[in-house]
PDB file of C-alpha atoms in Angstrom:
ATOM      1  CA  MET F  13       9.215  -7.478  -4.344  1.00 77.00           C
ATOM      2  CA  LYS F  14      10.727  -8.338  -0.966  1.00 77.00           C
ATOM      3  CA  LYS F  15      13.870  -6.338  -1.739  1.00 80.00           C
ATOM      4  CA  TYR F  16      11.847  -3.418  -3.129  1.00 80.00           C
ATOM      5  CA  VAL F  17       9.539  -2.958  -0.141  1.00 81.00           C
ATOM      6  CA  LYS F  18      12.472  -3.045   2.293  1.00 81.00           C
ATOM      7  CA  TYR F  19      13.511   0.358   0.910  1.00 82.00           C
ATOM      8  CA  PHE F  20      10.415   1.788   2.580  1.00 78.00           C
ATOM      9  CA  ASN F  21      10.220  -0.170   5.826  1.00 77.00           C
ATOM     10  CA  ALA F  22      12.019  -3.257   7.080  1.00 79.00           C
ATOM     11  CA  SER F  23       8.738  -4.878   8.135  1.00 80.00           C
ATOM     12  CA  ALA F  24       6.726  -3.941   5.024  1.00 77.00           C
ATOM     13  CA  ARG F  25       5.104  -6.640   2.925  1.00 76.00           C
ATOM     14  CA  GLY F  26       4.449  -6.606  -0.792  1.00 78.00           C
ATOM     15  CA  LEU F  27       1.664  -8.322  -2.686  1.00 76.00           C
ATOM     16  CA  ILE F  28       2.566 -10.700  -5.492  1.00 85.00           C
ATOM     17  CA  ILE F  29      -0.318 -12.086  -7.526  1.00 90.00           C
ATOM     18  CA  PRO F  30      -0.796 -13.217 -11.137  1.00 94.00           C
ATOM     19  CA  ASP F  31      -1.256 -10.363 -13.628  1.00 89.00           C
ATOM     20  CA  THR F  32      -4.739 -11.633 -14.446  1.00 95.00           C
ATOM     21  CA  GLN F  33      -5.857 -11.091 -10.837  1.00 96.00           C
ATOM     22  CA  LEU F  34      -4.273  -7.672 -10.384  1.00 93.00           C
ATOM     23  CA  PRO F  35      -7.154  -5.485 -11.679  1.00 95.00           C
ATOM     24  CA  LYS F  36      -9.684  -7.104  -9.328  1.00 95.00           C
ATOM     25  CA  ALA F  37      -7.344  -7.007  -6.319  1.00 92.00           C
ATOM     26  CA  ALA F  38      -6.411  -3.371  -6.973  1.00 92.00           C
ATOM     27  CA  ALA F  39     -10.047  -2.339  -7.299  1.00 94.00           C
ATOM     28  CA  GLY F  40     -10.928  -4.165  -4.092  1.00 90.00           C
ATOM     29  CA  TRP F  41      -8.324  -2.184  -2.155  1.00 88.00           C
ATOM     30  CA  GLY F  42      -8.991   1.114  -3.937  1.00 89.00           C
ATOM     31  CA  VAL F  43      -5.559   1.117  -5.557  1.00 90.00           C
ATOM     32  CA  GLY F  44      -4.844   2.785  -8.882  1.00 93.00           C
ATOM     33  CA  TYR F  45      -1.861   1.839 -11.020  1.00 93.00           C
ATOM     34  CA  GLN F  46      -0.436   2.390 -14.479  1.00 94.00           C
ATOM     35  CA  TYR F  47       2.495   0.765 -16.281  1.00 91.00           C
ATOM     36  CA  VAL F  48       4.916   3.204 -17.913  1.00 93.00           C
ATOM     37  CA  ASP F  49       7.266   1.876 -20.591  1.00 88.00           C
ATOM     38  CA  GLU F  50      10.888   2.926 -20.417  1.00 83.00           C
ATOM     39  CA  LYS F  51      13.167   3.261 -23.443  1.00 84.00           C
ATOM     40  CA  ASP F  52      15.411   0.345 -22.456  1.00 87.00           C
ATOM     41  CA  GLY F  53      12.608  -2.233 -22.417  1.00 84.00           C
ATOM     42  CA  GLU F  54      12.084  -1.932 -18.682  1.00 87.00           C
ATOM     43  CA  TYR F  55       8.965  -0.459 -17.132  1.00 88.00           C
ATOM     44  CA  GLN F  56       7.916   1.326 -14.008  1.00 90.00           C
ATOM     45  CA  VAL F  57       4.593   1.256 -12.239  1.00 89.00           C
ATOM     46  CA  ASN F  58       2.945   4.457 -11.085  1.00 93.00           C
ATOM     47  CA  HIS F  59       0.507   3.762  -8.273  1.00 90.00           C
ATOM     48  CA  THR F  60      -1.443   5.297  -5.436  1.00 89.00           C
ATOM     49  CA  THR F  61       0.423   5.638  -2.170  1.00 85.00           C
ATOM     50  CA  GLY F  62      -2.077   4.828   0.527  1.00 86.00           C
ATOM     51  CA  THR F  63      -1.024   3.070   3.707  1.00 88.00           C
ATOM     52  CA  TYR F  64      -3.656   0.664   4.954  1.00 89.00           C
ATOM     53  CA  LEU F  65      -4.571  -0.207   8.518  1.00 91.00           C
ATOM     54  CA  VAL F  66      -5.867  -3.771   8.472  1.00 91.00           C
ATOM     55  CA  ASP F  67      -7.418  -5.364  11.544  1.00 90.00           C
ATOM     56  CA  ARG F  68      -6.617  -8.810  12.921  1.00 89.00           C
ATOM     57  CA  VAL F  69      -9.143 -10.573  10.720  1.00 91.00           C
ATOM     58  CA  GLY F  70      -8.019  -8.887   7.512  1.00 88.00           C
ATOM     59  CA  ASN F  71     -10.556  -6.077   7.190  1.00 90.00           C
ATOM     60  CA  ARG F  72      -9.343  -2.750   5.859  1.00 91.00           C
ATOM     61  CA  ARG F  73     -10.155  -0.226   8.562  1.00 92.00           C
ATOM     62  CA  LEU F  74      -8.407   2.962   7.429  1.00 92.00           C
ATOM     63  CA  VAL F  75      -6.353   4.347   4.595  1.00 91.00           C
ATOM     64  CA  TRP F  76      -3.874   7.138   5.215  1.00 91.00           C
ATOM     65  CA  ASP F  77      -2.323   9.146   2.427  1.00 86.00           C
ATOM     66  CA  TYR F  78       1.326  10.146   2.539  1.00 82.00           C
ATOM     67  CA  LEU F  79       0.654  13.601   3.969  1.00 85.00           C
ATOM     68  CA  GLN F  80      -1.400  12.229   6.843  1.00 85.00           C
ATOM     69  CA  LEU F  81       1.399   9.863   7.810  1.00 84.00           C
ATOM     70  CA  THR F  82       4.093  12.507   7.737  1.00 85.00           C
ATOM     71  CA  THR F  83       2.255  15.482   9.206  1.00 89.00           C
ATOM     72  CA  ASN F  84       0.102  13.932  11.910  1.00 87.00           C
ATOM     73  CA  PRO F  85       1.792  10.897  13.488  1.00 89.00           C
ATOM     74  CA  GLN F  86      -0.150  11.366  16.730  1.00 91.00           C
ATOM     75  CA  ARG F  87      -3.417  10.852  14.857  1.00 92.00           C
ATOM     76  CA  VAL F  88      -2.032   7.761  13.153  1.00 91.00           C
ATOM     77  CA  ALA F  89      -1.012   6.345  16.549  1.00 93.00           C
ATOM     78  CA  GLN F  90      -4.517   7.032  17.900  1.00 94.00           C
ATOM     79  CA  ASP F  91      -6.101   5.300  14.908  1.00 94.00           C
ATOM     80  CA  VAL F  92      -3.919   2.232  15.400  1.00 93.00           C
ATOM     81  CA  GLN F  93      -4.735   2.110  19.107  1.00 94.00           C
ATOM     82  CA  VAL F  94      -8.477   2.195  18.404  1.00 92.00           C
ATOM     83  CA  VAL F  95      -8.213  -0.723  15.987  1.00 92.00           C
ATOM     84  CA  LEU F  96      -6.070  -2.736  18.410  1.00 90.00           C
ATOM     85  CA  GLU F  97      -8.618  -2.398  21.231  1.00 86.00           C
TER      86      GLU F  97
END
């Protein structure tokens, strides 16, 4: 996971939990996912692509979709500033 998330951002963090806990954790964060079998025995995971703004005590404050992050960085910066204050 550590190697995988570095492709997106050097400071990104991935979540690793037991498979039995994944459905509850995903639902709690509003994440959708689906395993897709590949022909060679491998699999890929399709999933939602939200980016979460979490405050200092661990509360989810905002979720941005990919388009919001790429088309309105000023708004994202404002959102982060509000949560930091």
